[in-house]
mmCIF file of C-alpha atoms in Angstrom:
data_model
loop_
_atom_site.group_PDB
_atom_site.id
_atom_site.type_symbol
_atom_site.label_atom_id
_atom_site.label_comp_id
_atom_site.label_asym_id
_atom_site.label_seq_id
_atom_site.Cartn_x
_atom_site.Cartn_y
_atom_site.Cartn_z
ATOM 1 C CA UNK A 1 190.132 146.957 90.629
ATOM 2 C CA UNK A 2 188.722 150.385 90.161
ATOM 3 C CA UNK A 3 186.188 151.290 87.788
ATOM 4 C CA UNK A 4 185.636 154.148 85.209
ATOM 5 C CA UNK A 5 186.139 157.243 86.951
ATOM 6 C CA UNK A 6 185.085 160.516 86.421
ATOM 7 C CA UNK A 7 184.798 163.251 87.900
ATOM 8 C CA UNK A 8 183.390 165.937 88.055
ATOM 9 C CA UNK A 9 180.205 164.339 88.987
ATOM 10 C CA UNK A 10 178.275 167.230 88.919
ATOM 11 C CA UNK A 11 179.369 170.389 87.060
ATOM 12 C CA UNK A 12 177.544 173.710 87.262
ATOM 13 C CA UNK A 13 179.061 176.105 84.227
ATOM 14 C CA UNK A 14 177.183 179.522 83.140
ATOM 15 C CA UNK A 15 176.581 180.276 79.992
ATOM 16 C CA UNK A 16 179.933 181.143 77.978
ATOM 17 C CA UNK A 17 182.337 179.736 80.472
ATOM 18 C CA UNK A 18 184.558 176.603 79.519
ATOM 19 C CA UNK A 19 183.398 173.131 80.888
ATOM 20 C CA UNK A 20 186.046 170.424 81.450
ATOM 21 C CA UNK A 21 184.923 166.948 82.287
ATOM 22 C CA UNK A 22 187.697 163.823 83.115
ATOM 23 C CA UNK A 23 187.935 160.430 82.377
ATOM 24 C CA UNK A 24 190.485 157.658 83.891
ATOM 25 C CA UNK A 25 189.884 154.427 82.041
ATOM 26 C CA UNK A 26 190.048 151.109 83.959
ATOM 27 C CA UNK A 27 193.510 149.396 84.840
ATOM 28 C CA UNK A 28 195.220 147.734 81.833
ATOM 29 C CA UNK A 29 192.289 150.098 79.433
ATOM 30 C CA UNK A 30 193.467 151.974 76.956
ATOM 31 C CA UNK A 31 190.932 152.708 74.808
ATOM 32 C CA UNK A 32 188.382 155.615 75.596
ATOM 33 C CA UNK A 33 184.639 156.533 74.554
ATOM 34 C CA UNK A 34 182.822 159.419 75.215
ATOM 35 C CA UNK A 35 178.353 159.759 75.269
ATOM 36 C CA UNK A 36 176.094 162.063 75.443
ATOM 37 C CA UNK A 37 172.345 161.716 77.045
ATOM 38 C CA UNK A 38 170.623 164.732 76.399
ATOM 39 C CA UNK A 39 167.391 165.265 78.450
ATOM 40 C CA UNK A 40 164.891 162.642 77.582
ATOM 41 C CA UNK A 41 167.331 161.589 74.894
ATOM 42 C CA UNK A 42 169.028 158.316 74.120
ATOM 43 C CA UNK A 43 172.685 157.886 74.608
ATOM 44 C CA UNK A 44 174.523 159.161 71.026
ATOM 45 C CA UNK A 45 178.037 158.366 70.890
ATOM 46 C CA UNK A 46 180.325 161.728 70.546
ATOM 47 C CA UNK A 47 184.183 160.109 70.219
ATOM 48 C CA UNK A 48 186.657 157.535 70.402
ATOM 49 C CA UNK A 49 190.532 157.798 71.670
ATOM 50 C CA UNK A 50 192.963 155.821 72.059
ATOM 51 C CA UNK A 51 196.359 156.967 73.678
ATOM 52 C CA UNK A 52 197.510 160.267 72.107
ATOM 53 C CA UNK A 53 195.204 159.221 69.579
ATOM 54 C CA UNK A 54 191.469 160.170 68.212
ATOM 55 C CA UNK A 55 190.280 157.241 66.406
ATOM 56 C CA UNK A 56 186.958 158.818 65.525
ATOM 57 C CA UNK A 57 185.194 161.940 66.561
ATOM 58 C CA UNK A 58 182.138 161.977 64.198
ATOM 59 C CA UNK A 59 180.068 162.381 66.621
ATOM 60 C CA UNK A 60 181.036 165.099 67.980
ATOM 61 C CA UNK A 61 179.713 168.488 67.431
ATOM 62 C CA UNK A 62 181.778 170.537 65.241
ATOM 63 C CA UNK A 63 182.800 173.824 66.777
ATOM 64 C CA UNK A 64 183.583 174.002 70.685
ATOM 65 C CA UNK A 65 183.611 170.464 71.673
ATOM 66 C CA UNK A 66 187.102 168.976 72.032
ATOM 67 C CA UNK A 67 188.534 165.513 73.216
ATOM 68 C CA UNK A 68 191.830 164.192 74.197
ATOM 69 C CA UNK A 69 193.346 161.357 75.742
ATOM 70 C CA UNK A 70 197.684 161.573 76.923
ATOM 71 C CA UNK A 71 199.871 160.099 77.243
ATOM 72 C CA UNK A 72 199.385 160.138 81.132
ATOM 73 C CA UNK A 73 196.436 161.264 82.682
ATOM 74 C CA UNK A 74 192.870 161.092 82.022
ATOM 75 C CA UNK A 75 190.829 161.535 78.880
ATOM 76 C CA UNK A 76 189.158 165.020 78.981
ATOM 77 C CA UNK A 77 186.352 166.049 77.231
ATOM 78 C CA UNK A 78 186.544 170.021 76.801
ATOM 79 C CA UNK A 79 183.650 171.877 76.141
ATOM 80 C CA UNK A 80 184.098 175.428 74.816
ATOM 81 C CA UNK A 81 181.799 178.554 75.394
ATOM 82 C CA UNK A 82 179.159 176.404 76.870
ATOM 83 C CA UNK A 83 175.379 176.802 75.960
ATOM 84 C CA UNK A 84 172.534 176.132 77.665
ATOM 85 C CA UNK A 85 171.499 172.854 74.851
ATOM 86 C CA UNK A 86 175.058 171.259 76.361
ATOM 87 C CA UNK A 87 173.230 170.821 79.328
ATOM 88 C CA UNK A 88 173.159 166.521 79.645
ATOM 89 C CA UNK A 89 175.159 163.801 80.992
ATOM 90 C CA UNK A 90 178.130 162.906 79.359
ATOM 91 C CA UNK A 91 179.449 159.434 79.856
ATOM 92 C CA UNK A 92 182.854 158.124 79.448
ATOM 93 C CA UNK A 93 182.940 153.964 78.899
ATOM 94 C CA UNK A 94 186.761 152.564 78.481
ATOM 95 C CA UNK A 95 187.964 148.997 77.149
ATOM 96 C CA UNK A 96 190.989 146.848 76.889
ATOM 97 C CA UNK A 97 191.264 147.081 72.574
ATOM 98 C CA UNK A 98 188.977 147.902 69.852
ATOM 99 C CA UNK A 99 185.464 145.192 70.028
ATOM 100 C CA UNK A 100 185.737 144.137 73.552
ATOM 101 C CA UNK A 101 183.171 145.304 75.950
ATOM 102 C CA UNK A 102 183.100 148.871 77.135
ATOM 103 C CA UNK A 103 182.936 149.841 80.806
ATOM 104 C CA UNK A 104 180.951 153.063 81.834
ATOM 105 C CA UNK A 105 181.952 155.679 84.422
ATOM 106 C CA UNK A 106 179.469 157.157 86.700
ATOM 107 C CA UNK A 107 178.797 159.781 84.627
ATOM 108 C CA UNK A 108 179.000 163.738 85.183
ATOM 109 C CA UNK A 109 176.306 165.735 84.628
ATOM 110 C CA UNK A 110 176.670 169.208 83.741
ATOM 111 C CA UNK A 111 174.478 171.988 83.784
ATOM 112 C CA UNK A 112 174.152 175.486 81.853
ATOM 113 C CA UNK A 113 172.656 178.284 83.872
ATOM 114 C CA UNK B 1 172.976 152.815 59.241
ATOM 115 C CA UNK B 2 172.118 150.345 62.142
ATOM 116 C CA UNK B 3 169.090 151.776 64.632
ATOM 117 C CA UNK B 4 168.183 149.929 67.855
ATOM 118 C CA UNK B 5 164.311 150.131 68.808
ATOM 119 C CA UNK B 6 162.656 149.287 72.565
ATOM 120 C CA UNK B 7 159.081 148.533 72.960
ATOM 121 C CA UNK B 8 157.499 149.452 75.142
ATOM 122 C CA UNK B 9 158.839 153.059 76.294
ATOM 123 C CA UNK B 10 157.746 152.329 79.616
ATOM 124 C CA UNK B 11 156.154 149.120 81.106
ATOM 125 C CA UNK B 12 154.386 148.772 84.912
ATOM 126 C CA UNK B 13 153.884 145.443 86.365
ATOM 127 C CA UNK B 14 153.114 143.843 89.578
ATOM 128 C CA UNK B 15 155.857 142.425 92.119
ATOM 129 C CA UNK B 16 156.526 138.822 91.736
ATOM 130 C CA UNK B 17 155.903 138.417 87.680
ATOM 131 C CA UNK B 18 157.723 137.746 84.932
ATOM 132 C CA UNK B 19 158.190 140.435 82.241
ATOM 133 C CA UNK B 20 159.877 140.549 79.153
ATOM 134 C CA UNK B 21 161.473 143.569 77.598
ATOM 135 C CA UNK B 22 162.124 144.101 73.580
ATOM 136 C CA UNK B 23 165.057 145.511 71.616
ATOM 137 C CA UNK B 24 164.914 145.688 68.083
ATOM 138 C CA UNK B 25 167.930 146.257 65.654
ATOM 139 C CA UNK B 26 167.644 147.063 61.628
ATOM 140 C CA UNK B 27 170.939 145.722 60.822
ATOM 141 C CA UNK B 28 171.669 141.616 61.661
ATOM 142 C CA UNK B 29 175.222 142.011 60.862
ATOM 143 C CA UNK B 30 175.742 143.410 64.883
ATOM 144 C CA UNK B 31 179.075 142.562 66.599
ATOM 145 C CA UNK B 32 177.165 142.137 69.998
ATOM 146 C CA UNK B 33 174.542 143.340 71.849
ATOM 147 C CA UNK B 34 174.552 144.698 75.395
ATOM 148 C CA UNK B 35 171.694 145.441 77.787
ATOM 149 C CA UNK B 36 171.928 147.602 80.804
ATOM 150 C CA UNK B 37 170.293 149.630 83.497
ATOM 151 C CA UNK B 38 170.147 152.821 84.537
ATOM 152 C CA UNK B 39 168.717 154.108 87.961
ATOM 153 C CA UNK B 40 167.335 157.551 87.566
ATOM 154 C CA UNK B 41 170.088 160.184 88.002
ATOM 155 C CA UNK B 42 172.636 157.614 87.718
ATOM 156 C CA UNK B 43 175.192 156.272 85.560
ATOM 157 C CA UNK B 44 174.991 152.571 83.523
ATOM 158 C CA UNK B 45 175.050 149.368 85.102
ATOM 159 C CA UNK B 46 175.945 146.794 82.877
ATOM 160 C CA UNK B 47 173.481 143.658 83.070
ATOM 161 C CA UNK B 48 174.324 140.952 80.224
ATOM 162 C CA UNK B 49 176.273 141.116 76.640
ATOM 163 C CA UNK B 50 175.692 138.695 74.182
ATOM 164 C CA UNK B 51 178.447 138.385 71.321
ATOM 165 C CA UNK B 52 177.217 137.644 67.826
ATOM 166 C CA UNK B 53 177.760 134.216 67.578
ATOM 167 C CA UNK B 54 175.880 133.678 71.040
ATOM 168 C CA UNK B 55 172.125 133.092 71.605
ATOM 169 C CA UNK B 56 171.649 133.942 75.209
ATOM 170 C CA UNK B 57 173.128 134.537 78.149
ATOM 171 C CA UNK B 58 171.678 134.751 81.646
ATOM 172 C CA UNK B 59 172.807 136.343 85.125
ATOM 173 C CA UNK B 60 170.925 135.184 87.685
ATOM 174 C CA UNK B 61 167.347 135.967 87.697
ATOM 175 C CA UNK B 62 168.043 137.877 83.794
ATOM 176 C CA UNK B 63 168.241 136.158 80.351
ATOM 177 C CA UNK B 64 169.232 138.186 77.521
ATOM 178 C CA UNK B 65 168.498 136.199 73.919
ATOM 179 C CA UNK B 66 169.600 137.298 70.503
ATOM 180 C CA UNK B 67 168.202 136.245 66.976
ATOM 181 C CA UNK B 68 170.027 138.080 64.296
ATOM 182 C CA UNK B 69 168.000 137.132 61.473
ATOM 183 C CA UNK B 70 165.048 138.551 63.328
ATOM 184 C CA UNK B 71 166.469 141.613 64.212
ATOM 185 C CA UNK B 72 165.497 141.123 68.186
ATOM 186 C CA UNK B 73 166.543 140.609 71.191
ATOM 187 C CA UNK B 74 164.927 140.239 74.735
ATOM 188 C CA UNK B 75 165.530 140.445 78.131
ATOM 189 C CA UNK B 76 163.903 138.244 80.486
ATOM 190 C CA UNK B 77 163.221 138.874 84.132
ATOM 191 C CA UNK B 78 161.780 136.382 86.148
ATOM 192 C CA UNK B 79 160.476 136.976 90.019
ATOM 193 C CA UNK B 80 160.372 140.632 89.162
ATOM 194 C CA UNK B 81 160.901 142.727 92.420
ATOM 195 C CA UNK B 82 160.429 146.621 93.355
ATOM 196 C CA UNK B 83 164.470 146.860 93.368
ATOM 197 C CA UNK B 84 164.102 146.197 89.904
ATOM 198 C CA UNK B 85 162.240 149.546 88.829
ATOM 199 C CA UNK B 86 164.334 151.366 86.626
ATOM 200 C CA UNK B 87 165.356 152.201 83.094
ATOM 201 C CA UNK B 88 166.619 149.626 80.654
ATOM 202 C CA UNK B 89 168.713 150.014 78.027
ATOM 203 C CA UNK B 90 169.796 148.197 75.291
ATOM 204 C CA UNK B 91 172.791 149.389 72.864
ATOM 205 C CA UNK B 92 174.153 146.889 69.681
ATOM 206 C CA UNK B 93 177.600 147.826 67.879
ATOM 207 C CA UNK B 94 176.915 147.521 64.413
ATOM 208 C CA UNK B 95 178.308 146.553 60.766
ATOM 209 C CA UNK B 96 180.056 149.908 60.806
ATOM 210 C CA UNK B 97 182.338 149.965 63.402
ATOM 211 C CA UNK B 98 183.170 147.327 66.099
ATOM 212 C CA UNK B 99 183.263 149.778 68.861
ATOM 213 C CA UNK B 100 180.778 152.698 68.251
ATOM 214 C CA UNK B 101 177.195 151.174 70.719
ATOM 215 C CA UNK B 102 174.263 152.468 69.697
ATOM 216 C CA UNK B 103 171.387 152.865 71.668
ATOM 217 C CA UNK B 104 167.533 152.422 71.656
ATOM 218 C CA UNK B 105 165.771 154.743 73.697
ATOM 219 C CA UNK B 106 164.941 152.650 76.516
ATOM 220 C CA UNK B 107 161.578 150.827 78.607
ATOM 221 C CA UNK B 108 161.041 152.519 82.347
ATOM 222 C CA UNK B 109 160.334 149.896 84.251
ATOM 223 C CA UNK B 110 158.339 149.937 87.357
ATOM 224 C CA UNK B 111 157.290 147.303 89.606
ATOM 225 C CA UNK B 112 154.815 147.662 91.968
ATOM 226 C CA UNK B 113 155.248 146.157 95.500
#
């Protein structure tokens, strides 16, 4: 079984530029979360999707950030007009329903020049 | 609001001992709490979960306990080895919501050989 995957793992984006990170959830997963680790920062949770769906995005911040999760495809987190603070690693965990455990991706790690 | 604590912030020891690391939570009414560890750079391995109405669970040379009423939890490592260096994290989903984890900030761990 394959895990979380995401990819980039790395992302490089100047300062204005558009920054979009990926997500595919775990076989049989259909539920998606999205963290942030800032720099010497603990993990903060940013949003929660289901298929088609966002369950709950209040942690997410509220202009240029975005988050979606099709129908088919991945789950992409979409980060507008990118500044030099969204410089962190942003996580992407996935689980079978609402309350089981969460699975974590690798990570991609994306930094503002 | 739940908040998860971890004392120390960062914790050296010699190879071969047994350590204990501490995770604090203001709010007893948690779903479950999960510990994990992350290798500098890296993404989230996921060591032990403990559901509410559980007490402990162990993984080979780890033991994760949970006392509700106290607000704690601890994970034990016996035979500690240099492999083992690394941040630990532990993250509790709350009264709120039975998905959103919430993180304490973590204990660096390092073990010397």
């Amino acid at each position: 079984n394959a895990g979380v995957m995401q990819n980039p793992r790395h992302l490089v984006r100047r300062r204005g530029q558009e920054a979009r990170l990926r997500c595919s959830p775990m076989k049989g997963h259909s539920h998606v979360y999205w963290y942030r680790q800032l720099p010497e920062e603990g993990l903060k949770f940013m949003v929660y999707l289901q298929k088609e769906n966002i369950i709950d995005e209040s942690g997410m911040p509220k202009e240029r950030f975005s988050a979606e999760f099709p129908k088919e495809g991945p789950s992409i987190l979409r980060i507008q007009q990118v500044v030099r603070g969204d410089s962190a690693a942003y996580f992407c965990a996935s689980s079978f329903g609402t309350g089981y455990e969460q699975y974590f991706g690798p990570g991609t790690r994306l930094t503002v020049t | 609001k739940q908040e998860v604590t971890q004392i120390p912030a960062a914790l050296s020891v010699p190879e071969g001992e047994n350590l204990v690391l501490n995770c604090s939570f203001t709010d007893s009414a948690i779903y479950n709490l999960q510990w994990f560890r992350q290798d500098p750079g890296k993404g989230l391995t996921s060591l032990l979960l403990i559901q509410s109405s559980q007490r402990e669970q162990t993984s080979g040379r780890l033991n994760a306990s949970l006392d509700k009423s106290s607000g704690r939890s601890t994970l034990y490592i016996a035979a500690s080895q240099p492999g083992d260096s690394a941040t630990y994290l532990c993250a509790a989903i709350g009264r709120d919501s039975n998905y959103q984890l919430i993180w304490g900030a973590g204990t660096k761990l390092i073990i010397k050989p």
